PDB file of C-alpha atoms in Angstrom:
ATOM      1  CA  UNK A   1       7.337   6.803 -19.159  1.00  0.00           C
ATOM      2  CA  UNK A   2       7.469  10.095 -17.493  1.00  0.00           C
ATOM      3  CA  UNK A   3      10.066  10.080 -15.081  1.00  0.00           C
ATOM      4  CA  UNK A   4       8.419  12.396 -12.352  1.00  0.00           C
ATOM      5  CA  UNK A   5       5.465   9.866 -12.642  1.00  0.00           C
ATOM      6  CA  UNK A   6       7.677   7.054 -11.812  1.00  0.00           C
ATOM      7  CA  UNK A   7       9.133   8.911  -8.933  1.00  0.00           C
ATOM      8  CA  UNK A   8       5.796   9.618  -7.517  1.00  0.00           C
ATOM      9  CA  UNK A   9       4.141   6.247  -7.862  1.00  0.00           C
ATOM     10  CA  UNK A  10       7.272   4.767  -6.420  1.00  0.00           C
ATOM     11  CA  UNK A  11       7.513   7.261  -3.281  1.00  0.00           C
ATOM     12  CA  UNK A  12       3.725   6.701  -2.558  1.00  0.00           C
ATOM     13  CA  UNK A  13       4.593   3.106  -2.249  1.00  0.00           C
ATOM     14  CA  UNK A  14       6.922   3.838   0.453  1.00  0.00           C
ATOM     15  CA  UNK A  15       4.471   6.788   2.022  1.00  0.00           C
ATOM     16  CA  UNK A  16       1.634   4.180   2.230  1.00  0.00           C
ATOM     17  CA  UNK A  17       3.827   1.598   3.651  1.00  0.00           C
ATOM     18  CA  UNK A  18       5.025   4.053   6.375  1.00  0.00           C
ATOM     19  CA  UNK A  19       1.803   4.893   7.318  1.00  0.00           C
ATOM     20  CA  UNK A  20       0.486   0.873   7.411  1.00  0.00           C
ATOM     21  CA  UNK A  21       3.543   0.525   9.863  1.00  0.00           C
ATOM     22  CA  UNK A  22       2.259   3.329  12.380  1.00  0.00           C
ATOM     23  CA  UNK A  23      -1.351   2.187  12.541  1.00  0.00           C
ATOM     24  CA  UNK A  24      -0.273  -1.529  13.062  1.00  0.00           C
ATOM     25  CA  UNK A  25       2.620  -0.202  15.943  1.00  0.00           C
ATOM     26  CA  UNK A  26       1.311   2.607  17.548  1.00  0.00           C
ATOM     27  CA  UNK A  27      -1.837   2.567  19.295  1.00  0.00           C
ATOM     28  CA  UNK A  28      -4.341   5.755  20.241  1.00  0.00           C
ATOM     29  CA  UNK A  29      -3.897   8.872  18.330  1.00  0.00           C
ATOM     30  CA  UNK A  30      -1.019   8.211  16.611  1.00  0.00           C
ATOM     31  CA  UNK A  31      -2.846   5.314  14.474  1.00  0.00           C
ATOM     32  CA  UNK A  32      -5.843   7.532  13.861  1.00  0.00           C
ATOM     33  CA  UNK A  33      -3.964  10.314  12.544  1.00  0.00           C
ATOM     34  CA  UNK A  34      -2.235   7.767  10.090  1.00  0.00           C
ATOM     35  CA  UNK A  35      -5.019   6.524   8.952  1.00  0.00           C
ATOM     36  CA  UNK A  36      -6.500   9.810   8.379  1.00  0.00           C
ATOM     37  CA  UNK A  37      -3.570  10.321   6.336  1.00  0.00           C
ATOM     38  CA  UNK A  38      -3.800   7.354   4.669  1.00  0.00           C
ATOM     39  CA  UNK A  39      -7.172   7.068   3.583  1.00  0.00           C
ATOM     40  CA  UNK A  40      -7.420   9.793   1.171  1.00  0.00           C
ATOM     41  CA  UNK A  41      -4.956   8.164  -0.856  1.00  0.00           C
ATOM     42  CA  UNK A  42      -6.792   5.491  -2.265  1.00  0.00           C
ATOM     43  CA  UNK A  43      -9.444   6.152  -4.543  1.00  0.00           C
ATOM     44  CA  UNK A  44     -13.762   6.489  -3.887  1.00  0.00           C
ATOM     45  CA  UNK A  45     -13.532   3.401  -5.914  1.00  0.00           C
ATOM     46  CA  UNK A  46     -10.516   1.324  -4.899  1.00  0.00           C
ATOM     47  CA  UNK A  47     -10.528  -2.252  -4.314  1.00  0.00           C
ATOM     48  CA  UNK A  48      -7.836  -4.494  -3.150  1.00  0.00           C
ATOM     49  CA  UNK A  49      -7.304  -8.034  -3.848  1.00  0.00           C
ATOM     50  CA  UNK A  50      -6.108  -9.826  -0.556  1.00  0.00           C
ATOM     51  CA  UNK A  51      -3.026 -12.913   0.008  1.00  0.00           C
ATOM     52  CA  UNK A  52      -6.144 -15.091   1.187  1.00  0.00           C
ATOM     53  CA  UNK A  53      -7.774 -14.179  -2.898  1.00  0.00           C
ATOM     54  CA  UNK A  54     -10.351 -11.737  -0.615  1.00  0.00           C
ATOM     55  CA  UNK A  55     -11.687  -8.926  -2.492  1.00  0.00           C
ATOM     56  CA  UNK A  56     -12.163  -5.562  -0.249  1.00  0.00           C
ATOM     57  CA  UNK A  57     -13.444  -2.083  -0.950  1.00  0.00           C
ATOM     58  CA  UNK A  58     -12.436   1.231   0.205  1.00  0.00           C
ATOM     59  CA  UNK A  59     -14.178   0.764   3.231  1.00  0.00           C
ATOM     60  CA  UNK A  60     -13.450  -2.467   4.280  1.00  0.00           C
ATOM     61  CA  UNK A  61      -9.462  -1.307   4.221  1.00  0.00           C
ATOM     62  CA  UNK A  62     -10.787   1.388   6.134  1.00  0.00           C
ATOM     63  CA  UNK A  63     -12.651  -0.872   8.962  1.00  0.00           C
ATOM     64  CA  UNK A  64      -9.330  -3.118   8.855  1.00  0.00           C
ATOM     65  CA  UNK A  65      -6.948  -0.144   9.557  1.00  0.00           C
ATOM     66  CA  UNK A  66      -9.102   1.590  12.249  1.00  0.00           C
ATOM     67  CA  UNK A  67      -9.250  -1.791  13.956  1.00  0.00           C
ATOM     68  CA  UNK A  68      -6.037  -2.554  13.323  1.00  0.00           C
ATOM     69  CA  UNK A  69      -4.655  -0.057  15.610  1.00  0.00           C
ATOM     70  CA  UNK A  70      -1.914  -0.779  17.682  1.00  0.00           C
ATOM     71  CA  UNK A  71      -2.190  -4.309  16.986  1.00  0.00           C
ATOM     72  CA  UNK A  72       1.072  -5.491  16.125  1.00  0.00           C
ATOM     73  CA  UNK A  73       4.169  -3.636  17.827  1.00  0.00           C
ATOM     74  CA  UNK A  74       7.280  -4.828  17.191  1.00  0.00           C
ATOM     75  CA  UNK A  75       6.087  -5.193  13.168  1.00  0.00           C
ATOM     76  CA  UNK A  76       8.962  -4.285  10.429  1.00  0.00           C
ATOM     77  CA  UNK A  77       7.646  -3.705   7.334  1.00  0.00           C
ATOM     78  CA  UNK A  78       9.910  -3.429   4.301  1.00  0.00           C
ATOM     79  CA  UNK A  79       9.291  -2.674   0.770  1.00  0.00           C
ATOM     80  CA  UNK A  80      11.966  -3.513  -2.025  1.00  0.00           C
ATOM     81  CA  UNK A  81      11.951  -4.545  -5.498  1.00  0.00           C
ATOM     82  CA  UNK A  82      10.132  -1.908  -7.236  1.00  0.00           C
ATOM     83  CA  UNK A  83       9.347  -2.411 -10.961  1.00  0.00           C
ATOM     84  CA  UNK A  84       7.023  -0.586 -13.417  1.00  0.00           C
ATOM     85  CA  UNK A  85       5.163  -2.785 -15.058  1.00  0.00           C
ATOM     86  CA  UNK A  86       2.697  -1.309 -17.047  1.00  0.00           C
ATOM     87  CA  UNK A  87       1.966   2.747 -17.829  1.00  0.00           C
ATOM     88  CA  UNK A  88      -0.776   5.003 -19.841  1.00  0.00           C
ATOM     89  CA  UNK A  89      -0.340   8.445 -19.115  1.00  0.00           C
ATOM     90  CA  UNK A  90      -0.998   9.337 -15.732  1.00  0.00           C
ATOM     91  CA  UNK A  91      -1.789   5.846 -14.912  1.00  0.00           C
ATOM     92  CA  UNK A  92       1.266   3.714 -13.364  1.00  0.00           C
ATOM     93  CA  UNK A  93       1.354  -0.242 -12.275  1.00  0.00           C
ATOM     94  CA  UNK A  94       4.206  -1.286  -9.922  1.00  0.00           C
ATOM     95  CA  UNK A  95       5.068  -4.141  -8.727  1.00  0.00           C
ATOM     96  CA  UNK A  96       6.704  -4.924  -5.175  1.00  0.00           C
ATOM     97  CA  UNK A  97       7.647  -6.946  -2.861  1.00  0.00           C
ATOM     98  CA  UNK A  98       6.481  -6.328   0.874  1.00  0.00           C
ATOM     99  CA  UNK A  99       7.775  -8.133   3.876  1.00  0.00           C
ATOM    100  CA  UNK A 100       6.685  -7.931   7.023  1.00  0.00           C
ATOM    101  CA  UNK A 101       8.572  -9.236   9.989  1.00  0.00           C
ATOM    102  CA  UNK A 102       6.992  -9.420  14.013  1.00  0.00           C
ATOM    103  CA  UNK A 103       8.292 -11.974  16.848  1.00  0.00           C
ATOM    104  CA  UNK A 104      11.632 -13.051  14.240  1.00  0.00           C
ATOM    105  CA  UNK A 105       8.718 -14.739  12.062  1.00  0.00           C
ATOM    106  CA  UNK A 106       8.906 -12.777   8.671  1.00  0.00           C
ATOM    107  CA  UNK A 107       6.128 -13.430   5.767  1.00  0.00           C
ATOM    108  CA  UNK A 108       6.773 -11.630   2.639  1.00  0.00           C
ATOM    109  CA  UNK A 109       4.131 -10.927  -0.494  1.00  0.00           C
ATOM    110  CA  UNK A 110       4.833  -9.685  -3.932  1.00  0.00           C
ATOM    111  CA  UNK A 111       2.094  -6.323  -4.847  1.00  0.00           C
ATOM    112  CA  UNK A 112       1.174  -4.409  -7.274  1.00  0.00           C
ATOM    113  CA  UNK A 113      -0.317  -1.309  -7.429  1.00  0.00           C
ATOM    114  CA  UNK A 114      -2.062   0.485 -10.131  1.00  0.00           C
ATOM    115  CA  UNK A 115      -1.765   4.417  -9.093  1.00  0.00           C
ATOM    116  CA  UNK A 116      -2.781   8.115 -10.705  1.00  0.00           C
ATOM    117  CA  UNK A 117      -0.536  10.517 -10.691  1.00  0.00           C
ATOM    118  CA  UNK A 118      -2.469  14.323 -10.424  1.00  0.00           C
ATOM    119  CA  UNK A 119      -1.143  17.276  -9.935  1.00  0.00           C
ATOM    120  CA  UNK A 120      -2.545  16.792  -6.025  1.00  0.00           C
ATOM    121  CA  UNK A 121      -0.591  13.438  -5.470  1.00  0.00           C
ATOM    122  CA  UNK A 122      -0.918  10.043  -5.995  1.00  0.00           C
ATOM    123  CA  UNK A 123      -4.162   8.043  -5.979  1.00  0.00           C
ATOM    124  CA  UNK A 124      -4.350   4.417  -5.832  1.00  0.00           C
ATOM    125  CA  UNK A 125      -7.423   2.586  -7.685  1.00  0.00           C
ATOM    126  CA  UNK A 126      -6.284  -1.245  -7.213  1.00  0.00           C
ATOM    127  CA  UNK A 127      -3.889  -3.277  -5.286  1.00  0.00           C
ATOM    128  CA  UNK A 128      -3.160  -7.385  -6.041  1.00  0.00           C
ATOM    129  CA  UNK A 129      -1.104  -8.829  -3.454  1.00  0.00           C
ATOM    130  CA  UNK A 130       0.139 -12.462  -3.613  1.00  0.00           C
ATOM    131  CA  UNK A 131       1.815 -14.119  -0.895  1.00  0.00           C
ATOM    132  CA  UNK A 132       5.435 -15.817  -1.522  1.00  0.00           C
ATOM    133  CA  UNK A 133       5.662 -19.013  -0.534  1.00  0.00           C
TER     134      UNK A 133
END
Protein backbone atom coordinates (compact mmCIF):
# COMPACT_ATOMS: atom_id res chain seq x y z
CA UNK A 1 0.00 0.00 0.00
CA UNK A 2 1.11 3.46 -0.65
CA UNK A 3 2.22 4.92 2.38
CA UNK A 4 1.06 8.63 1.77
CA UNK A 5 -2.40 6.96 1.10
CA UNK A 6 -2.38 5.38 4.41
CA UNK A 7 -1.41 8.59 6.04
CA UNK A 8 -4.20 10.41 4.45
CA UNK A 9 -7.04 7.99 4.98
CA UNK A 10 -5.87 7.68 8.54
CA UNK A 11 -5.63 11.63 9.24
CA UNK A 12 -9.14 12.13 7.62
CA UNK A 13 -10.36 9.77 10.21
CA UNK A 14 -9.20 11.98 12.86
CA UNK A 15 -10.24 15.38 10.74
CA UNK A 16 -13.83 14.00 10.47
CA UNK A 17 -13.94 13.01 14.01
CA UNK A 18 -12.81 16.54 15.07
CA UNK A 19 -15.26 18.11 13.21
CA UNK A 20 -18.33 15.51 14.54
CA UNK A 21 -17.04 16.72 18.05
CA UNK A 22 -17.60 20.59 17.29
CA UNK A 23 -21.05 20.26 15.75
CA UNK A 24 -22.25 17.95 18.66
CA UNK A 25 -20.42 20.65 21.45
CA UNK A 26 -20.65 23.87 20.13
CA UNK A 27 -23.79 25.39 19.24
CA UNK A 28 -24.51 28.52 16.59
CA UNK A 29 -21.89 29.28 14.12
CA UNK A 30 -19.33 27.32 15.22
CA UNK A 31 -21.39 23.96 14.34
CA UNK A 32 -22.39 25.35 10.98
CA UNK A 33 -19.04 26.16 9.91
CA UNK A 34 -18.04 22.47 10.85
CA UNK A 35 -20.40 21.07 9.11
CA UNK A 36 -19.70 23.08 6.15
CA UNK A 37 -16.39 21.69 6.49
CA UNK A 38 -17.42 18.47 6.90
CA UNK A 39 -19.78 17.82 4.33
CA UNK A 40 -17.71 18.02 1.34
CA UNK A 41 -15.83 15.20 2.51
CA UNK A 42 -18.06 12.52 1.94
CA UNK A 43 -18.95 11.61 -1.39
CA UNK A 44 -22.40 12.73 -3.84
CA UNK A 45 -22.99 9.12 -3.29
CA UNK A 46 -22.05 8.11 0.25
CA UNK A 47 -24.06 6.05 2.45
CA UNK A 48 -23.51 5.06 5.97
CA UNK A 49 -24.60 2.06 7.73
CA UNK A 50 -25.80 3.05 11.34
CA UNK A 51 -25.14 1.01 15.18
CA UNK A 52 -29.10 0.64 15.09
CA UNK A 53 -28.38 -1.48 11.20
CA UNK A 54 -30.04 2.09 9.68
CA UNK A 55 -28.98 2.83 6.29
CA UNK A 56 -28.52 6.81 5.57
CA UNK A 57 -27.52 8.85 2.55
CA UNK A 58 -25.52 11.87 2.13
CA UNK A 59 -28.26 13.88 3.08
CA UNK A 60 -29.69 12.32 5.83
CA UNK A 61 -25.98 12.69 7.66
CA UNK A 62 -26.40 16.05 6.56
CA UNK A 63 -30.04 16.69 8.26
CA UNK A 64 -28.53 14.73 11.42
CA UNK A 65 -25.45 17.06 11.75
CA UNK A 66 -27.29 20.39 11.11
CA UNK A 67 -29.73 19.28 13.78
CA UNK A 68 -27.36 17.99 15.79
CA UNK A 69 -25.90 21.22 16.69
CA UNK A 70 -24.90 21.93 19.98
CA UNK A 71 -26.61 19.01 21.24
CA UNK A 72 -24.33 17.26 23.36
CA UNK A 73 -21.63 19.46 25.31
CA UNK A 74 -19.55 17.88 27.47
CA UNK A 75 -19.15 14.87 24.55
CA UNK A 76 -15.42 13.26 24.24
CA UNK A 77 -14.99 11.59 21.30
CA UNK A 78 -11.94 9.39 20.76
CA UNK A 79 -10.71 7.46 17.90
CA UNK A 80 -7.98 4.62 18.34
CA UNK A 81 -7.20 1.43 16.82
CA UNK A 82 -6.65 2.19 13.30
CA UNK A 83 -6.11 -0.74 10.88
CA UNK A 84 -6.09 -1.00 7.04
CA UNK A 85 -8.02 -3.51 6.07
CA UNK A 86 -8.46 -3.67 2.61
CA UNK A 87 -6.72 -1.34 -0.42
CA UNK A 88 -6.97 -0.95 -4.47
CA UNK A 89 -5.19 1.92 -5.57
CA UNK A 90 -6.54 5.01 -4.44
CA UNK A 91 -9.21 3.25 -2.63
CA UNK A 92 -8.47 2.58 1.28
CA UNK A 93 -10.78 0.61 4.04
CA UNK A 94 -9.96 1.28 7.73
CA UNK A 95 -11.16 0.07 10.45
CA UNK A 96 -11.61 1.90 13.97
CA UNK A 97 -12.75 2.06 16.97
CA UNK A 98 -14.76 5.27 18.13
CA UNK A 99 -15.78 6.03 21.64
CA UNK A 100 -17.72 8.53 22.72
CA UNK A 101 -18.02 9.55 26.31
CA UNK A 102 -20.86 12.45 27.81
CA UNK A 103 -22.19 12.58 31.62
CA UNK A 104 -19.13 9.64 32.70
CA UNK A 105 -21.42 7.20 30.49
CA UNK A 106 -19.02 6.12 27.59
CA UNK A 107 -20.42 3.87 24.50
CA UNK A 108 -17.84 2.82 22.11
CA UNK A 109 -18.37 1.33 18.27
CA UNK A 110 -15.91 -0.33 16.03
CA UNK A 111 -16.03 1.62 12.05
CA UNK A 112 -14.88 1.30 9.05
CA UNK A 113 -14.44 3.49 6.42
CA UNK A 114 -13.89 2.97 2.82
CA UNK A 115 -12.09 6.41 1.57
CA UNK A 116 -10.44 7.93 -1.94
CA UNK A 117 -7.50 9.38 -1.79
CA UNK A 118 -7.21 12.40 -4.81
CA UNK A 119 -4.89 14.67 -5.24
CA UNK A 120 -7.70 17.26 -3.55
CA UNK A 121 -8.06 15.14 -0.27
CA UNK A 122 -9.80 12.44 0.99
CA UNK A 123 -13.34 11.38 0.04
CA UNK A 124 -15.34 8.99 1.90
CA UNK A 125 -17.96 6.70 -0.14
CA UNK A 126 -19.15 4.27 2.84
CA UNK A 127 -19.02 4.00 6.51
CA UNK A 128 -20.21 0.54 8.65
CA UNK A 129 -20.30 1.18 12.20
CA UNK A 130 -21.08 -1.57 14.76
CA UNK A 131 -21.62 -0.94 18.26
CA UNK A 132 -19.40 -2.92 21.01
CA UNK A 133 -21.18 -4.46 23.40
Amino acid sequence: MNDQNLKAAAQSIHDVHVLIHTIFTQPGDAAQAATQALMPVFAENFSMVTTGGQIVTRAQVQQMFEGAAGARTGLQIAVDELQPVWHAGPHVALRYRETHSLASVATARYSTAIVEVTASGVLWHALHETAIA
